[in-house]
Coordinates of C-alpha atoms in Angstrom, one line a residue:
M1 CA -44.7 30.2 -33.4
S2 CA -45.1 26.2 -33.1
I3 CA -42.6 24.3 -30.8
N4 CA -42.2 22.0 -34.2
T5 CA -41.7 25.5 -36.4
L6 CA -38.6 26.2 -34.1
A7 CA -36.8 23.3 -34.2
N8 CA -37.0 23.4 -38.1
I9 CA -35.4 26.7 -38.5
I10 CA -32.7 26.5 -35.1
S11 CA -29.4 25.4 -36.6
R12 CA -28.2 22.9 -33.5
P13 CA -24.7 22.1 -33.7
I14 CA -23.9 18.8 -33.7
A15 CA -20.6 17.3 -32.4
N16 CA -20.9 13.8 -33.5
F17 CA -18.6 12.0 -30.7
Q18 CA -17.8 8.1 -32.0
P19 CA -19.0 5.8 -29.7
C20 CA -16.4 4.9 -27.1
H21 CA -13.7 2.9 -28.1
W22 CA -13.8 0.3 -25.1
G23 CA -17.8 -0.6 -25.3
D24 CA -19.1 -2.8 -22.2
H25 CA -14.9 -4.2 -22.2
F26 CA -14.7 -3.4 -18.7
L27 CA -18.4 -4.8 -17.3
N28 CA -17.2 -7.9 -18.7
I29 CA -14.0 -8.3 -17.6
T30 CA -12.6 -11.8 -15.8
L31 CA -9.8 -11.4 -14.0
K32 CA -7.7 -13.5 -14.5
S33 CA -7.2 -16.7 -12.4
P34 CA -3.3 -16.2 -12.0
V35 CA -3.5 -12.2 -11.1
K36 CA -5.6 -13.2 -8.7
D37 CA -3.7 -15.8 -7.2
Q38 CA -0.5 -13.5 -7.5
C39 CA -3.4 -11.0 -5.2
L40 CA -4.4 -13.3 -3.1
N41 CA -0.4 -15.0 -2.7
T42 CA 1.2 -11.4 -2.2
L43 CA -1.1 -10.3 0.7
M44 CA -0.8 -13.5 2.3
H45 CA 3.2 -13.3 2.0
V46 CA 3.2 -10.4 4.9
L47 CA 0.2 -10.9 6.5
G48 CA -0.5 -14.7 6.8
S49 CA 1.5 -18.0 7.2
C50 CA 3.7 -20.1 4.5
R51 CA 1.4 -22.9 5.5
F52 CA -2.0 -21.3 5.2
S53 CA -3.5 -21.7 1.6
T54 CA -6.7 -20.7 0.7
S55 CA -9.1 -20.8 -3.1
L56 CA -10.7 -16.9 -2.9
T57 CA -13.5 -14.9 -5.9
R58 CA -13.4 -12.1 -6.2
V59 CA -15.5 -9.3 -5.0
K60 CA -18.7 -8.8 -6.8
C61 CA -21.5 -6.3 -5.6
R62 CA -24.7 -6.0 -6.8
V63 CA -26.2 -2.8 -6.1
G64 CA -29.2 -1.9 -6.4
T65 CA -31.7 -4.2 -5.0
R66 CA -34.1 -3.4 -2.4
V67 CA -35.6 -4.0 0.6
I68 CA -38.7 -2.8 3.6
S69 CA -36.8 -2.5 6.0
T70 CA -39.0 -1.0 9.6
C71 CA -36.5 2.6 11.1
D72 CA -35.9 0.9 14.7
S73 CA -35.4 5.0 16.6
P74 CA -38.7 7.0 17.9
K75 CA -37.8 9.7 16.1
F76 CA -38.1 8.2 12.5
R77 CA -40.7 5.2 14.3
R78 CA -44.4 5.8 11.4
V79 CA -47.2 3.7 12.4
G80 CA -48.4 1.8 10.0
V81 CA -45.4 3.1 7.8
T82 CA -42.2 1.5 6.4
M83 CA -39.0 2.7 4.3
S84 CA -38.1 1.6 1.5
R85 CA -34.5 0.8 2.3
P86 CA -31.7 0.5 -0.9
I87 CA -28.8 -1.9 -0.1
A88 CA -25.9 -2.4 -1.5
N89 CA -26.2 -6.6 -0.8
F90 CA -22.0 -6.6 -0.6
E91 CA -20.1 -10.1 -0.4
P92 CA -19.3 -11.5 2.7
C93 CA -15.5 -10.8 3.8
H94 CA -13.0 -12.6 1.2
W95 CA -10.6 -13.7 4.3
G96 CA -13.6 -14.9 7.2
D97 CA -11.7 -15.2 10.3
H98 CA -8.5 -16.3 9.3
F99 CA -6.8 -13.8 10.9
L100 CA -8.8 -14.1 14.2
N101 CA -7.2 -17.8 13.6
I102 CA -4.2 -17.9 12.3
T103 CA -1.6 -19.4 15.5
H104 CA 0.4 -16.8 16.1
L105 CA 3.1 -17.6 18.4
D106 CA 3.7 -17.9 21.8
E107 CA 4.6 -14.0 24.2
G108 CA 7.8 -16.2 25.0
T109 CA 9.5 -17.1 21.6
I110 CA 8.1 -13.1 20.6
L111 CA 10.2 -11.5 24.3
Q112 CA 13.5 -14.4 22.3
I113 CA 13.0 -13.5 18.7
E114 CA 13.3 -9.9 19.7
Q115 CA 16.1 -9.9 22.0
K116 CA 17.7 -12.0 19.3
V117 CA 17.5 -9.0 16.6
D118 CA 18.6 -6.6 19.2
E119 CA 21.7 -8.4 19.9
L120 CA 22.1 -9.1 16.1
K121 CA 21.5 -5.5 14.0
V122 CA 24.2 -4.8 16.6
R123 CA 26.4 -7.0 14.5
V124 CA 25.3 -5.4 11.5
G125 CA 25.6 -2.0 12.8
E126 CA 30.0 -2.1 13.4
L127 CA 29.3 -4.6 9.8
V128 CA 27.7 -1.0 8.1
G129 CA 31.0 0.9 10.2
A130 CA 33.5 -0.8 9.1
V131 CA 31.9 -0.4 5.5
T132 CA 34.3 2.7 4.3
E133 CA 34.8 1.7 0.0
P134 CA 32.5 3.6 -1.4
Q135 CA 30.7 1.7 -3.8
E136 CA 31.3 -1.0 -1.7
Q137 CA 29.0 1.2 1.2
L138 CA 25.9 1.5 -1.7
E139 CA 25.8 -1.7 -1.9
L140 CA 25.7 -2.8 1.8
I141 CA 22.0 -0.3 1.3
D142 CA 21.1 -1.4 -0.8
T143 CA 21.2 -5.1 0.3
L144 CA 19.9 -3.9 3.3
E145 CA 16.3 -2.3 1.7
R146 CA 15.9 -4.9 -0.5
L147 CA 16.2 -7.5 2.6
G148 CA 14.0 -4.7 4.7
V149 CA 16.3 -4.0 7.8
A150 CA 17.5 -0.8 6.4
Y151 CA 15.1 1.0 8.8
H152 CA 17.1 -0.1 11.5
F153 CA 20.1 2.2 10.1
E154 CA 18.1 5.3 8.5
K155 CA 20.7 7.5 10.2
E156 CA 24.5 5.2 9.1
I157 CA 22.6 5.4 5.5
D158 CA 22.3 9.9 5.3
D159 CA 24.9 10.0 6.1
I160 CA 26.4 8.3 3.3
L161 CA 24.0 8.9 1.2
E162 CA 24.6 12.6 2.1
T163 CA 28.3 11.9 0.5
A164 CA 28.1 9.6 -1.9
F165 CA 25.5 12.4 -3.1
K166 CA 28.3 15.3 -2.7
S167 CA 31.3 13.0 -4.9
F168 CA 28.8 11.7 -6.8
V169 CA 29.5 13.0 -10.8
G170 CA 33.2 12.0 -9.9
D171 CA 32.8 8.6 -9.3
C172 CA 31.2 8.0 -12.2
Q173 CA 33.3 9.3 -14.5
N174 CA 35.4 5.5 -14.8
A175 CA 32.5 3.4 -12.2
D176 CA 30.9 0.1 -14.8
L177 CA 26.8 0.7 -16.5
N178 CA 26.0 -1.6 -12.9
H179 CA 27.6 1.3 -10.4
V180 CA 27.2 4.5 -11.9
S181 CA 23.2 2.9 -12.1
L182 CA 22.8 1.6 -8.4
R183 CA 23.6 5.0 -7.9
F184 CA 21.5 6.8 -9.2
R185 CA 18.6 4.7 -8.6
I186 CA 19.5 5.0 -4.4
L187 CA 20.5 8.8 -5.0
R188 CA 16.9 9.3 -6.3
Q189 CA 15.4 7.2 -4.3
H190 CA 16.8 9.0 -1.1
G191 CA 15.5 12.4 -2.4
F192 CA 18.7 13.4 -3.7
Y193 CA 18.3 15.1 -7.8
V194 CA 21.1 13.3 -9.1
S195 CA 21.5 14.4 -13.1
S196 CA 20.4 11.7 -15.4
D197 CA 23.1 13.1 -18.3
V198 CA 25.9 10.2 -16.7
F199 CA 24.6 7.4 -18.6
N200 CA 25.6 9.7 -22.1
K201 CA 29.1 7.5 -21.4
F202 CA 27.2 4.4 -22.3
K203 CA 26.0 5.8 -26.1
D204 CA 27.3 5.7 -29.4
Q205 CA 28.3 8.4 -31.7
N206 CA 24.4 8.3 -32.7
G207 CA 23.8 9.3 -29.3
R208 CA 22.3 5.0 -28.1
F209 CA 22.5 2.9 -26.0
K210 CA 25.5 1.3 -27.4
E211 CA 25.1 -2.8 -28.1
S212 CA 27.4 -4.6 -25.8
L213 CA 26.6 -3.2 -22.8
G214 CA 24.0 -6.4 -24.0
S215 CA 27.1 -8.8 -22.3
D216 CA 26.3 -7.6 -18.4
V217 CA 23.5 -9.4 -17.1
E218 CA 23.7 -7.1 -13.6
G219 CA 24.3 -3.9 -15.6
I220 CA 21.7 -4.2 -17.3
L221 CA 19.0 -4.6 -14.3
S222 CA 20.3 -1.9 -12.7
L223 CA 20.0 0.9 -15.8
F224 CA 16.0 -0.9 -16.2
E225 CA 15.5 -0.2 -12.2
A226 CA 17.1 3.2 -12.6
C227 CA 14.7 4.1 -15.1
Q228 CA 11.9 3.7 -12.3
V229 CA 13.3 6.4 -11.1
R230 CA 12.1 8.8 -14.3
V231 CA 10.7 11.6 -13.5
H232 CA 8.6 14.2 -16.7
D233 CA 10.6 14.1 -19.1
D234 CA 13.2 12.9 -18.8
T235 CA 14.5 11.8 -22.3
I236 CA 17.6 9.6 -21.6
L237 CA 16.2 7.4 -19.2
D238 CA 13.2 6.7 -22.1
E239 CA 15.3 5.9 -24.1
A240 CA 17.1 3.4 -21.9
L241 CA 14.1 1.4 -20.5
A242 CA 13.5 1.4 -23.9
F243 CA 17.5 -0.3 -24.4
T244 CA 16.5 -2.4 -21.6
T245 CA 13.5 -3.8 -21.7
P246 CA 13.2 -6.2 -24.2
L247 CA 17.1 -7.2 -23.6
L248 CA 16.5 -8.5 -20.6
K249 CA 13.0 -10.6 -21.8
T250 CA 15.8 -12.6 -23.2
M251 CA 18.0 -12.9 -21.0
A252 CA 15.5 -14.3 -18.7
K253 CA 14.9 -17.0 -20.7
D254 CA 18.6 -18.5 -20.5
L255 CA 19.9 -17.2 -17.2
S256 CA 19.5 -19.6 -14.7
S257 CA 17.9 -18.9 -10.8
P258 CA 19.1 -17.0 -9.3
L259 CA 20.4 -14.0 -11.3
G260 CA 16.8 -15.2 -13.9
E261 CA 14.9 -15.3 -11.2
Q262 CA 16.0 -12.0 -9.7
V263 CA 15.6 -10.7 -14.2
A264 CA 12.3 -11.9 -13.8
H265 CA 10.4 -10.9 -10.8
A266 CA 12.0 -7.0 -11.6
L267 CA 10.2 -6.9 -15.5
F268 CA 6.8 -7.9 -13.6
Q269 CA 7.4 -5.8 -10.3
P270 CA 10.3 -2.8 -9.9
L271 CA 11.8 -2.8 -6.9
H272 CA 10.8 0.6 -6.9
K273 CA 6.9 0.3 -7.6
G274 CA 6.9 -2.5 -5.0
M275 CA 5.5 -3.2 -1.5
P276 CA 8.3 -2.7 1.2
R277 CA 7.2 -5.8 2.6
V278 CA 6.5 -8.2 -0.5
E279 CA 9.9 -7.6 -1.8
A280 CA 12.0 -8.7 1.6
R281 CA 9.4 -11.7 1.4
F282 CA 10.9 -12.2 -2.2
Y283 CA 14.8 -11.0 -1.8
I284 CA 15.1 -13.4 1.4
S285 CA 14.4 -16.2 -0.4
L286 CA 16.4 -15.0 -3.8
Y287 CA 19.3 -13.6 -1.5
E288 CA 19.9 -16.9 0.0
K289 CA 20.2 -18.4 -3.6
Y290 CA 23.5 -16.6 -4.0
P291 CA 26.3 -18.8 -3.2
S292 CA 28.5 -14.7 -2.0
H293 CA 25.4 -13.6 0.5
D294 CA 26.2 -13.1 4.0
K295 CA 24.6 -15.2 6.3
L296 CA 25.3 -12.5 10.0
L297 CA 22.6 -10.5 7.0
L298 CA 21.0 -13.6 5.8
Q299 CA 20.5 -14.3 9.5
F300 CA 19.6 -10.6 10.5
A301 CA 16.5 -10.4 7.9
K302 CA 15.1 -13.6 8.4
L303 CA 14.8 -13.1 12.6
D304 CA 13.1 -9.2 11.1
F305 CA 11.3 -10.4 8.7
N306 CA 8.9 -13.4 12.1
F307 CA 9.3 -10.3 14.0
L308 CA 7.2 -7.2 11.8
Q309 CA 5.0 -10.6 10.8
S310 CA 3.8 -11.9 14.5
L311 CA 3.0 -8.2 15.3
H312 CA 1.1 -7.2 12.0
Q313 CA -0.6 -10.4 12.4
K314 CA -1.7 -9.2 15.9
E315 CA -2.2 -5.9 15.0
L316 CA -5.2 -6.9 12.5
R317 CA -6.3 -9.2 14.8
D318 CA -6.9 -7.3 16.6
L319 CA -8.3 -4.9 13.9
K320 CA -10.5 -7.7 13.3
E321 CA -12.1 -8.1 16.6
W322 CA -12.4 -4.4 17.3
W323 CA -14.5 -4.7 13.9
K324 CA -16.1 -7.8 14.1
G325 CA -18.2 -6.3 17.3
I326 CA -19.5 -3.6 15.4
H327 CA -20.4 -5.1 11.9
M328 CA -22.8 -7.3 13.9
K329 CA -24.7 -3.9 14.6
A330 CA -23.8 -2.8 11.2
S331 CA -24.0 -5.3 9.0
F332 CA -25.1 -4.3 6.2
S333 CA -21.4 -2.6 5.5
R334 CA -18.5 -3.8 3.7
D335 CA -16.0 -6.1 5.2
R336 CA -12.6 -4.4 3.6
V337 CA -10.2 -4.1 7.3
T338 CA -7.6 -6.7 6.3
E339 CA -7.5 -4.9 2.9
I340 CA -7.6 -1.0 5.3
Y341 CA -4.7 -2.8 7.2
F342 CA -2.6 -4.4 3.9
W343 CA -2.2 -1.1 1.8
L344 CA -1.4 0.6 6.3
T345 CA 1.6 -1.8 6.4
W346 CA 2.6 -0.7 2.7
I347 CA 3.2 2.7 4.3
Y348 CA 4.5 2.4 7.5
F349 CA 5.3 -0.5 8.6
E350 CA 7.8 -0.2 10.7
P351 CA 7.0 -0.6 14.9
K352 CA 7.5 2.9 15.1
Y353 CA 4.1 3.0 13.5
A354 CA 2.1 1.2 15.8
L355 CA -0.1 3.9 17.2
A356 CA -0.3 5.1 13.8
R357 CA -1.4 1.8 12.9
K358 CA -4.4 1.2 14.7
L359 CA -5.8 5.0 14.5
V360 CA -5.6 5.3 11.0
G361 CA -7.6 1.9 10.0
K362 CA -10.0 2.2 12.7
T363 CA -10.2 6.2 11.1
F364 CA -11.1 4.5 7.7
K365 CA -13.1 1.8 8.6
G366 CA -15.6 3.9 10.4
I367 CA -14.9 6.1 6.8
T368 CA -15.7 2.8 4.3
L369 CA -19.0 2.4 6.8
A370 CA -20.0 6.2 6.4
D371 CA -20.1 6.2 3.4
D372 CA -21.7 3.1 3.5
I373 CA -24.0 4.0 5.0
Y374 CA -24.9 7.6 3.1
D375 CA -24.9 5.4 -0.6
A376 CA -25.6 1.7 0.2
Y377 CA -28.2 2.0 3.4
G378 CA -28.9 5.2 5.8
T379 CA -32.8 7.2 4.6
Y380 CA -32.8 10.7 4.0
E381 CA -34.1 11.8 7.0
E382 CA -31.5 9.2 9.0
L383 CA -28.6 10.7 6.4
K384 CA -29.8 14.0 7.1
S385 CA -30.6 13.4 11.6
L386 CA -26.8 11.8 11.6
T387 CA -24.9 14.9 9.4
E388 CA -25.9 17.7 11.9
A389 CA -25.0 15.2 14.6
F390 CA -21.5 15.8 12.9
Q391 CA -22.4 18.8 13.0
R392 CA -22.0 19.3 16.8
P393 CA -19.5 19.1 19.4
W394 CA -19.2 15.6 18.9
N395 CA -20.6 13.5 22.4
K396 CA -21.8 9.9 22.3
G397 CA -25.4 10.7 23.8
F398 CA -25.7 12.2 19.7
A399 CA -26.2 8.7 19.5
E400 CA -29.1 7.9 20.7
E401 CA -30.8 10.1 18.8
L402 CA -30.1 7.6 16.0
P403 CA -31.0 4.9 14.5
E404 CA -29.1 1.5 16.3
H405 CA -28.2 0.1 12.3
L406 CA -26.7 3.5 12.1
K407 CA -25.7 4.7 15.6
W408 CA -21.9 3.2 14.8
G409 CA -21.4 5.6 11.7
Y410 CA -21.2 7.6 14.1
Y411 CA -19.1 5.6 17.2
I412 CA -16.5 4.7 15.5
F413 CA -14.5 8.9 14.7
V414 CA -15.6 9.2 18.5
E415 CA -14.5 6.6 20.7
T416 CA -11.7 6.5 17.7
C417 CA -10.8 10.5 18.8
E418 CA -10.7 9.8 22.4
E419 CA -8.8 6.4 21.9
A420 CA -5.8 9.5 19.9
E421 CA -6.6 11.6 22.9
E422 CA -5.8 8.8 24.9
D423 CA -2.6 7.7 23.3
L424 CA -1.3 11.0 21.7
A425 CA -1.3 12.4 25.3
K426 CA 1.6 10.4 26.4
E427 CA 3.4 12.1 23.3
G428 CA 2.4 15.4 24.4
R429 CA -0.1 16.0 20.8
A430 CA -3.7 15.5 21.8
F431 CA -4.2 18.3 20.2
C432 CA -3.8 16.3 16.7
V433 CA -7.5 14.9 17.5
D434 CA -9.5 18.5 17.6
Y435 CA -7.9 19.3 14.0
F436 CA -9.1 15.6 12.7
R437 CA -12.6 16.0 14.2
Q438 CA -12.6 19.6 12.1
H439 CA -11.7 18.2 9.0
M440 CA -14.6 14.6 9.2
S441 CA -16.9 17.4 10.2
F442 CA -16.4 18.3 6.9
V443 CA -16.4 15.7 4.7
Y444 CA -19.1 14.9 6.2
L445 CA -20.7 17.8 5.0
I446 CA -19.2 17.6 1.6
I447 CA -20.7 13.1 1.4
S448 CA -24.1 14.1 2.3

């Protein structure tokens, strides 16, 4: 029986799926300038200097062009044979050498700032200890966190929150919307599970939030921020979000600064979903506009921000100098050191994590280079040899078997591990590096 005959006999089920709803929308989408500028300004506020400005275009990547290249390693060289190599043609780094050339504070100035920060830290610590009223304590914690200096007082804050958690239900019974929302949000942000049932008292007989709450701007804003820490099936907070969002949008049009500015920012980027250093940069400027601001806290926050910014700039400069030497020999790879470091400061910005930022930054750049080698440059024979090198005990000597342009995909991890062992040995934790080697060997098996 012929295939054509079978085709007429067999009844094949056809799902008749609808065409893609989006079509080519996300292939043709163009990033709007206001959004693009906001992203760039965000990074510059944290890692750059206010006196610098830049106008940059978004990343484009043209994948698929082919060039002819000859391997330079004896193992792969063939007389009279050329290779067709895939090249991704990544666009150059957005930032160029900006963070290499940025004006840094001299060491003497940094030392003076650090000494002043330590001095003010003692005075602010005394202020934290002097506040004994529960609600005032939580308001102070909120201010410290928004200003980006709460990491100096982790133990004091933990002690206060332990007490606040134990008395949560009782303290909320007679408190207003602003205080209940603030207490609820801070406790949840610090890992204490508190029930959203405390907001039921702000509902009417029909189970809806009372319309009279609409005149309490600070209370509505505080409730909106509390909604950002809701969990799945948290119906009360889902209703609260639907209640507060349109109210805040209406209020923002008529409110004067600084409260109006704070409401507009919360709608654009709720505190809980923001990057700590970006939120600190915004709130320091905003806090200064409130007539009731504490001058000691403001001075402390500004100096601490400048100190951390200087520290982060130096770390980024060192990381970019390290990568610049490698990138000259692996120019086919993406240069995304700035973006990687910016992401790291989102996760842990504190000075005590400087070593982690350095090692993880180098590791992530190594992973990016490896990804580009496998996806956008290496030939099959080269990649096979590179994968085999990672399955053996790591040794720089194995890199000599690789083409010059691929050696650094191996060198980065070997050198970073050696550096990590040296640094972690001082803390008695050098054994951690062996686990990393094992996992990276497994990762290379997967991506190969």
